[in-house]
Amino acid sequence: VIGAAVDMFIYQIFPFLTIEVLYLIGLSLPICFGFLKLPRPFKAFLWGLIMFGGPLLQFWLGYSAYPSEYYLTGQKTVDVATQFPIWHQWLIDGWFPIFPWLGYALFGVWFGSEPQNSRMTGILGIVAIVFGIWDFWSHPGPLYVRAGYSELFYPPTSWYVCVSLGTVLLLFACVKSFPRFFLPCLWGTLGRHSLFLYVFHLAVGQYVVSRIWQGLSLLPFLLVYGGGVLVFWGACWGLERWKRTALHS
């Protein structure tokens, strides 16, 4: 519901035409609940199918450079050479399609439910990163820029999956090895209020930052960016303090 509200009131497009990150999270939660109850061999098969099936589906069924979206006025947001139907957007080439992004949610709940060895986790992370870099060097694949966003996951290729999973494993090992390091505390403040932060940062970006962002030189750019980070972290910190006060009162 929040994802649909974001589409209509912030992006001003029809909801549910393509899969945004909030749709993916809403879909993932009940699936993850059932996934944890499966035997390990079924978990491994299902996770591998979703995680690494994305590049194969992109190759077999095609991948659009931009999702099919329409403003509430009925006008198409972007014209590209090939745009696919809604089911294709949700499975393969939306903003965060089920293949492979559901696999990250399944990986998270599975990994978090198992006993961990920090050293082995770090080694696996390094191996995955090295393999992903080699895969990228061998055949990087297409890299699309969508709406000015230059992320490396349009499309999410096999090398991106390996590097991103390896980075998660390596960071997890580092945090477990150095639990008193200050950065996990900062990340924790953001992570405990991630839904609020997501909607809040979209609204600020759409209605405030976008009006001054274009044409900034490096120093003003860094000031706006750093100021935004402080505002978002401060909002989450204030929300956390308010919740604690409300619970104790």
PDB file of N, CA and C in Angstrom, residues 136-203:
ATOM      1  N   PHE A 136      32.962 -10.036 -14.493  1.00  0.00           N
ATOM      2  CA  PHE A 136      32.770  -8.718 -15.099  1.00  0.00           C
ATOM      3  C   PHE A 136      33.847  -8.439 -16.144  1.00  0.00           C
ATOM      4  N   TRP A 137      35.077  -8.773 -15.827  1.00  0.00           N
ATOM      5  CA  TRP A 137      36.177  -8.535 -16.753  1.00  0.00           C
ATOM      6  C   TRP A 137      35.990  -9.361 -18.029  1.00  0.00           C
ATOM      7  N   SER A 138      35.437 -10.565 -17.885  1.00  0.00           N
ATOM      8  CA  SER A 138      35.256 -11.448 -19.038  1.00  0.00           C
ATOM      9  C   SER A 138      34.115 -10.986 -19.937  1.00  0.00           C
ATOM     10  N   HIS A 139      32.958 -10.698 -19.351  1.00  0.00           N
ATOM     11  CA  HIS A 139      31.794 -10.241 -20.142  1.00  0.00           C
ATOM     12  C   HIS A 139      30.901  -9.388 -19.248  1.00  0.00           C
ATOM     13  N   PRO A 140      31.125  -8.065 -19.248  1.00  0.00           N
ATOM     14  CA  PRO A 140      30.380  -7.179 -18.346  1.00  0.00           C
ATOM     15  C   PRO A 140      28.892  -7.104 -18.653  1.00  0.00           C
ATOM     16  N   GLY A 141      28.499  -7.295 -19.908  1.00  0.00           N
ATOM     17  CA  GLY A 141      27.089  -7.179 -20.254  1.00  0.00           C
ATOM     18  C   GLY A 141      26.656  -5.726 -20.376  1.00  0.00           C
ATOM     19  N   PRO A 142      25.373  -5.494 -20.708  1.00  0.00           N
ATOM     20  CA  PRO A 142      24.882  -4.113 -20.855  1.00  0.00           C
ATOM     21  C   PRO A 142      24.743  -3.421 -19.505  1.00  0.00           C
ATOM     22  N   LEU A 143      24.970  -2.130 -19.497  1.00  0.00           N
ATOM     23  CA  LEU A 143      24.792  -1.314 -18.295  1.00  0.00           C
ATOM     24  C   LEU A 143      23.935  -0.116 -18.677  1.00  0.00           C
ATOM     25  N   TYR A 144      22.675  -0.138 -18.250  1.00  0.00           N
ATOM     26  CA  TYR A 144      21.746   0.933 -18.598  1.00  0.00           C
ATOM     27  C   TYR A 144      21.699   1.983 -17.493  1.00  0.00           C
ATOM     28  N   VAL A 145      21.475   3.222 -17.874  1.00  0.00           N
ATOM     29  CA  VAL A 145      21.228   4.306 -16.930  1.00  0.00           C
ATOM     30  C   VAL A 145      19.740   4.622 -16.984  1.00  0.00           C
ATOM     31  N   ARG A 146      19.058   4.472 -15.860  1.00  0.00           N
ATOM     32  CA  ARG A 146      17.614   4.695 -15.803  1.00  0.00           C
ATOM     33  C   ARG A 146      17.313   5.948 -14.989  1.00  0.00           C
ATOM     34  N   ALA A 147      16.603   6.876 -15.599  1.00  0.00           N
ATOM     35  CA  ALA A 147      16.174   8.105 -14.924  1.00  0.00           C
ATOM     36  C   ALA A 147      17.345   8.835 -14.273  1.00  0.00           C
ATOM     37  N   GLY A 148      18.523   8.750 -14.891  1.00  0.00           N
ATOM     38  CA  GLY A 148      19.691   9.413 -14.346  1.00  0.00           C
ATOM     39  C   GLY A 148      20.423   8.625 -13.284  1.00  0.00           C
ATOM     40  N   TYR A 149      19.892   7.453 -12.894  1.00  0.00           N
ATOM     41  CA  TYR A 149      20.540   6.630 -11.877  1.00  0.00           C
ATOM     42  C   TYR A 149      21.555   5.716 -12.548  1.00  0.00           C
ATOM     43  N   SER A 150      22.792   5.790 -12.127  1.00  0.00           N
ATOM     44  CA  SER A 150      23.863   5.016 -12.763  1.00  0.00           C
ATOM     45  C   SER A 150      24.230   3.787 -11.944  1.00  0.00           C
ATOM     46  N   GLU A 151      23.249   3.162 -11.298  1.00  0.00           N
ATOM     47  CA  GLU A 151      23.546   1.930 -10.558  1.00  0.00           C
ATOM     48  C   GLU A 151      24.030   0.852 -11.519  1.00  0.00           C
ATOM     49  N   LEU A 152      24.713  -0.133 -10.969  1.00  0.00           N
ATOM     50  CA  LEU A 152      25.291  -1.195 -11.781  1.00  0.00           C
ATOM     51  C   LEU A 152      24.356  -2.391 -11.924  1.00  0.00           C
ATOM     52  N   PHE A 153      23.099  -2.269 -11.476  1.00  0.00           N
ATOM     53  CA  PHE A 153      22.208  -3.433 -11.520  1.00  0.00           C
ATOM     54  C   PHE A 153      21.048  -3.251 -12.493  1.00  0.00           C
ATOM     55  N   TYR A 154      21.279  -2.509 -13.567  1.00  0.00           N
ATOM     56  CA  TYR A 154      20.315  -2.478 -14.674  1.00  0.00           C
ATOM     57  C   TYR A 154      21.013  -2.995 -15.927  1.00  0.00           C
ATOM     58  N   PRO A 155      20.986  -4.277 -16.197  1.00  0.00           N
ATOM     59  CA  PRO A 155      20.329  -5.338 -15.427  1.00  0.00           C
ATOM     60  C   PRO A 155      21.248  -5.926 -14.352  1.00  0.00           C
ATOM     61  N   PRO A 156      20.657  -6.651 -13.363  1.00  0.00           N
ATOM     62  CA  PRO A 156      21.481  -7.358 -12.372  1.00  0.00           C
ATOM     63  C   PRO A 156      22.054  -8.634 -12.993  1.00  0.00           C
ATOM     64  N   THR A 157      23.294  -8.572 -13.428  1.00  0.00           N
ATOM     65  CA  THR A 157      23.943  -9.688 -14.096  1.00  0.00           C
ATOM     66  C   THR A 157      24.548 -10.650 -13.079  1.00  0.00           C
ATOM     67  N   SER A 158      25.112 -11.759 -13.577  1.00  0.00           N
ATOM     68  CA  SER A 158      25.700 -12.756 -12.679  1.00  0.00           C
ATOM     69  C   SER A 158      26.879 -12.174 -11.911  1.00  0.00           C
ATOM     70  N   TRP A 159      27.687 -11.305 -12.556  1.00  0.00           N
ATOM     71  CA  TRP A 159      28.833 -10.738 -11.849  1.00  0.00           C
ATOM     72  C   TRP A 159      28.369  -9.803 -10.744  1.00  0.00           C
ATOM     73  N   TYR A 160      27.276  -9.055 -10.986  1.00  0.00           N
ATOM     74  CA  TYR A 160      26.773  -8.163  -9.941  1.00  0.00           C
ATOM     75  C   TYR A 160      26.263  -8.973  -8.753  1.00  0.00           C
ATOM     76  N   VAL A 161      25.562 -10.066  -9.023  1.00  0.00           N
ATOM     77  CA  VAL A 161      25.055 -10.911  -7.939  1.00  0.00           C
ATOM     78  C   VAL A 161      26.208 -11.428  -7.084  1.00  0.00           C
ATOM     79  N   CYS A 162      27.270 -11.898  -7.724  1.00  0.00           N
ATOM     80  CA  CYS A 162      28.404 -12.446  -6.978  1.00  0.00           C
ATOM     81  C   CYS A 162      29.105 -11.368  -6.153  1.00  0.00           C
ATOM     82  N   VAL A 163      29.361 -10.202  -6.761  1.00  0.00           N
ATOM     83  CA  VAL A 163      30.068  -9.138  -6.037  1.00  0.00           C
ATOM     84  C   VAL A 163      29.224  -8.606  -4.883  1.00  0.00           C
ATOM     85  N   SER A 164      27.931  -8.428  -5.102  1.00  0.00           N
ATOM     86  CA  SER A 164      27.076  -7.877  -4.046  1.00  0.00           C
ATOM     87  C   SER A 164      26.924  -8.868  -2.889  1.00  0.00           C
ATOM     88  N   LEU A 165      26.721 -10.141  -3.193  1.00  0.00           N
ATOM     89  CA  LEU A 165      26.627 -11.134  -2.119  1.00  0.00           C
ATOM     90  C   LEU A 165      27.958 -11.245  -1.374  1.00  0.00           C
ATOM     91  N   GLY A 166      29.056 -11.232  -2.124  1.00  0.00           N
ATOM     92  CA  GLY A 166      30.363 -11.296  -1.480  1.00  0.00           C
ATOM     93  C   GLY A 166      30.613 -10.111  -0.573  1.00  0.00           C
ATOM     94  N   THR A 167      30.169  -8.926  -0.996  1.00  0.00           N
ATOM     95  CA  THR A 167      30.337  -7.731  -0.169  1.00  0.00           C
ATOM     96  C   THR A 167      29.532  -7.841   1.119  1.00  0.00           C
ATOM     97  N   VAL A 168      28.300  -8.350   1.018  1.00  0.00           N
ATOM     98  CA  VAL A 168      27.471  -8.546   2.209  1.00  0.00           C
ATOM     99  C   VAL A 168      28.155  -9.517   3.179  1.00  0.00           C
ATOM    100  N   LEU A 169      28.658 -10.627   2.660  1.00  0.00           N
ATOM    101  CA  LEU A 169      29.322 -11.614   3.515  1.00  0.00           C
ATOM    102  C   LEU A 169      30.568 -11.023   4.169  1.00  0.00           C
ATOM    103  N   LEU A 170      31.353 -10.279   3.408  1.00  0.00           N
ATOM    104  CA  LEU A 170      32.575  -9.697   3.954  1.00  0.00           C
ATOM    105  C   LEU A 170      32.264  -8.643   5.014  1.00  0.00           C
ATOM    106  N   LEU A 171      31.263  -7.802   4.755  1.00  0.00           N
ATOM    107  CA  LEU A 171      30.872  -6.801   5.750  1.00  0.00           C
ATOM    108  C   LEU A 171      30.338  -7.457   7.015  1.00  0.00           C
ATOM    109  N   PHE A 172      29.555  -8.526   6.843  1.00  0.00           N
ATOM    110  CA  PHE A 172      29.031  -9.243   8.009  1.00  0.00           C
ATOM    111  C   PHE A 172      30.169  -9.776   8.864  1.00  0.00           C
ATOM    112  N   ALA A 173      31.182 -10.360   8.218  1.00  0.00           N
ATOM    113  CA  ALA A 173      32.328 -10.895   8.957  1.00  0.00           C
ATOM    114  C   ALA A 173      33.062  -9.776   9.690  1.00  0.00           C
ATOM    115  N   CYS A 174      33.216  -8.607   9.046  1.00  0.00           N
ATOM    116  CA  CYS A 174      33.901  -7.484   9.685  1.00  0.00           C
ATOM    117  C   CYS A 174      33.128  -6.977  10.899  1.00  0.00           C
ATOM    118  N   VAL A 175      31.809  -6.851  10.762  1.00  0.00           N
ATOM    119  CA  VAL A 175      30.992  -6.352  11.869  1.00  0.00           C
ATOM    120  C   VAL A 175      31.021  -7.334  13.039  1.00  0.00           C
ATOM    121  N   LYS A 176      30.974  -8.637  12.737  1.00  0.00           N
ATOM    122  CA  LYS A 176      31.035  -9.635  13.808  1.00  0.00           C
ATOM    123  C   LYS A 176      32.393  -9.621  14.500  1.00  0.00           C
ATOM    124  N   SER A 177      33.463  -9.324  13.743  1.00  0.00           N
ATOM    125  CA  SER A 177      34.810  -9.326  14.317  1.00  0.00           C
ATOM    126  C   SER A 177      35.103  -8.053  15.104  1.00  0.00           C
ATOM    127  N   PHE A 178      34.458  -6.938  14.714  1.00  0.00           N
ATOM    128  CA  PHE A 178      34.689  -5.651  15.391  1.00  0.00           C
ATOM    129  C   PHE A 178      33.350  -5.044  15.804  1.00  0.00           C
ATOM    130  N   PRO A 179      32.678  -5.658  16.779  1.00  0.00           N
ATOM    131  CA  PRO A 179      31.307  -5.236  17.104  1.00  0.00           C
ATOM    132  C   PRO A 179      31.206  -3.845  17.713  1.00  0.00           C
ATOM    133  N   ARG A 180      32.299  -3.313  18.256  1.00  0.00           N
ATOM    134  CA  ARG A 180      32.238  -2.003  18.899  1.00  0.00           C
ATOM    135  C   ARG A 180      32.635  -0.859  17.961  1.00  0.00           C
ATOM    136  N   PHE A 181      32.914  -1.194  16.706  1.00  0.00           N
ATOM    137  CA  PHE A 181      33.251  -0.153  15.742  1.00  0.00           C
ATOM    138  C   PHE A 181      32.031   0.744  15.528  1.00  0.00           C
ATOM    139  N   PHE A 182      32.271   2.057  15.350  1.00  0.00           N
ATOM    140  CA  PHE A 182      31.152   3.006  15.387  1.00  0.00           C
ATOM    141  C   PHE A 182      30.247   2.916  14.173  1.00  0.00           C
ATOM    142  N   LEU A 183      30.754   2.496  13.002  1.00  0.00           N
ATOM    143  CA  LEU A 183      29.925   2.510  11.797  1.00  0.00           C
ATOM    144  C   LEU A 183      28.686   1.611  11.896  1.00  0.00           C
ATOM    145  N   PRO A 184      28.796   0.381  12.447  1.00  0.00           N
ATOM    146  CA  PRO A 184      27.568  -0.412  12.602  1.00  0.00           C
ATOM    147  C   PRO A 184      26.494   0.290  13.427  1.00  0.00           C
ATOM    148  N   CYS A 185      26.915   1.085  14.425  1.00  0.00           N
ATOM    149  CA  CYS A 185      25.934   1.825  15.225  1.00  0.00           C
ATOM    150  C   CYS A 185      25.201   2.854  14.371  1.00  0.00           C
ATOM    151  N   LEU A 186      25.952   3.543  13.498  1.00  0.00           N
ATOM    152  CA  LEU A 186      25.326   4.524  12.612  1.00  0.00           C
ATOM    153  C   LEU A 186      24.386   3.839  11.640  1.00  0.00           C
ATOM    154  N   TRP A 187      24.825   2.728  11.055  1.00  0.00           N
ATOM    155  CA  TRP A 187      23.963   1.997  10.131  1.00  0.00           C
ATOM    156  C   TRP A 187      22.726   1.476  10.837  1.00  0.00           C
ATOM    157  N   GLY A 188      22.896   1.037  12.085  1.00  0.00           N
ATOM    158  CA  GLY A 188      21.765   0.501  12.833  1.00  0.00           C
ATOM    159  C   GLY A 188      20.669   1.530  13.031  1.00  0.00           C
ATOM    160  N   THR A 189      21.058   2.773  13.291  1.00  0.00           N
ATOM    161  CA  THR A 189      20.062   3.837  13.459  1.00  0.00           C
ATOM    162  C   THR A 189      19.241   4.007  12.197  1.00  0.00           C
ATOM    163  N   LEU A 190      19.886   3.950  11.038  1.00  0.00           N
ATOM    164  CA  LEU A 190      19.160   4.051   9.772  1.00  0.00           C
ATOM    165  C   LEU A 190      18.318   2.800   9.517  1.00  0.00           C
ATOM    166  N   GLY A 191      18.904   1.636   9.779  1.00  0.00           N
ATOM    167  CA  GLY A 191      18.218   0.386   9.459  1.00  0.00           C
ATOM    168  C   GLY A 191      16.972   0.143  10.292  1.00  0.00           C
ATOM    169  N   ARG A 192      16.949   0.626  11.535  1.00  0.00           N
ATOM    170  CA  ARG A 192      15.776   0.418  12.383  1.00  0.00           C
ATOM    171  C   ARG A 192      14.587   1.268  11.953  1.00  0.00           C
ATOM    172  N   HIS A 193      14.818   2.225  11.057  1.00  0.00           N
ATOM    173  CA  HIS A 193      13.727   3.088  10.583  1.00  0.00           C
ATOM    174  C   HIS A 193      13.748   3.169   9.054  1.00  0.00           C
ATOM    175  N   SER A 194      14.025   2.048   8.423  1.00  0.00           N
ATOM    176  CA  SER A 194      14.283   2.061   6.985  1.00  0.00           C
ATOM    177  C   SER A 194      13.046   2.436   6.169  1.00  0.00           C
ATOM    178  N   LEU A 195      11.866   1.987   6.569  1.00  0.00           N
ATOM    179  CA  LEU A 195      10.665   2.317   5.795  1.00  0.00           C
ATOM    180  C   LEU A 195      10.363   3.808   5.876  1.00  0.00           C
ATOM    181  N   PHE A 196      10.432   4.371   7.084  1.00  0.00           N
ATOM    182  CA  PHE A 196      10.247   5.813   7.229  1.00  0.00           C
ATOM    183  C   PHE A 196      11.290   6.566   6.406  1.00  0.00           C
ATOM    184  N   LEU A 197      12.559   6.134   6.497  1.00  0.00           N
ATOM    185  CA  LEU A 197      13.643   6.822   5.798  1.00  0.00           C
ATOM    186  C   LEU A 197      13.441   6.754   4.292  1.00  0.00           C
ATOM    187  N   TYR A 198      12.988   5.627   3.795  1.00  0.00           N
ATOM    188  CA  TYR A 198      12.810   5.478   2.349  1.00  0.00           C
ATOM    189  C   TYR A 198      11.771   6.466   1.831  1.00  0.00           C
ATOM    190  N   VAL A 199      10.617   6.496   2.466  1.00  0.00           N
ATOM    191  CA  VAL A 199       9.564   7.402   2.012  1.00  0.00           C
ATOM    192  C   VAL A 199       9.983   8.854   2.212  1.00  0.00           C
ATOM    193  N   PHE A 200      10.613   9.167   3.353  1.00  0.00           N
ATOM    194  CA  PHE A 200      11.031  10.531   3.657  1.00  0.00           C
ATOM    195  C   PHE A 200      12.062  11.029   2.646  1.00  0.00           C
ATOM    196  N   HIS A 201      13.041  10.194   2.311  1.00  0.00           N
ATOM    197  CA  HIS A 201      14.092  10.648   1.393  1.00  0.00           C
ATOM    198  C   HIS A 201      13.548  10.817  -0.025  1.00  0.00           C
ATOM    199  N   LEU A 202      12.556  10.009  -0.415  1.00  0.00           N
ATOM    200  CA  LEU A 202      11.937  10.193  -1.727  1.00  0.00           C
ATOM    201  C   LEU A 202      11.216  11.537  -1.803  1.00  0.00           C
ATOM    202  N   ALA A 203      10.477  11.852  -0.744  1.00  0.00           N
ATOM    203  CA  ALA A 203       9.743  13.125  -0.737  1.00  0.00           C
ATOM    204  C   ALA A 203      10.703  14.313  -0.764  1.00  0.00           C
TER     205      ALA A 203
END
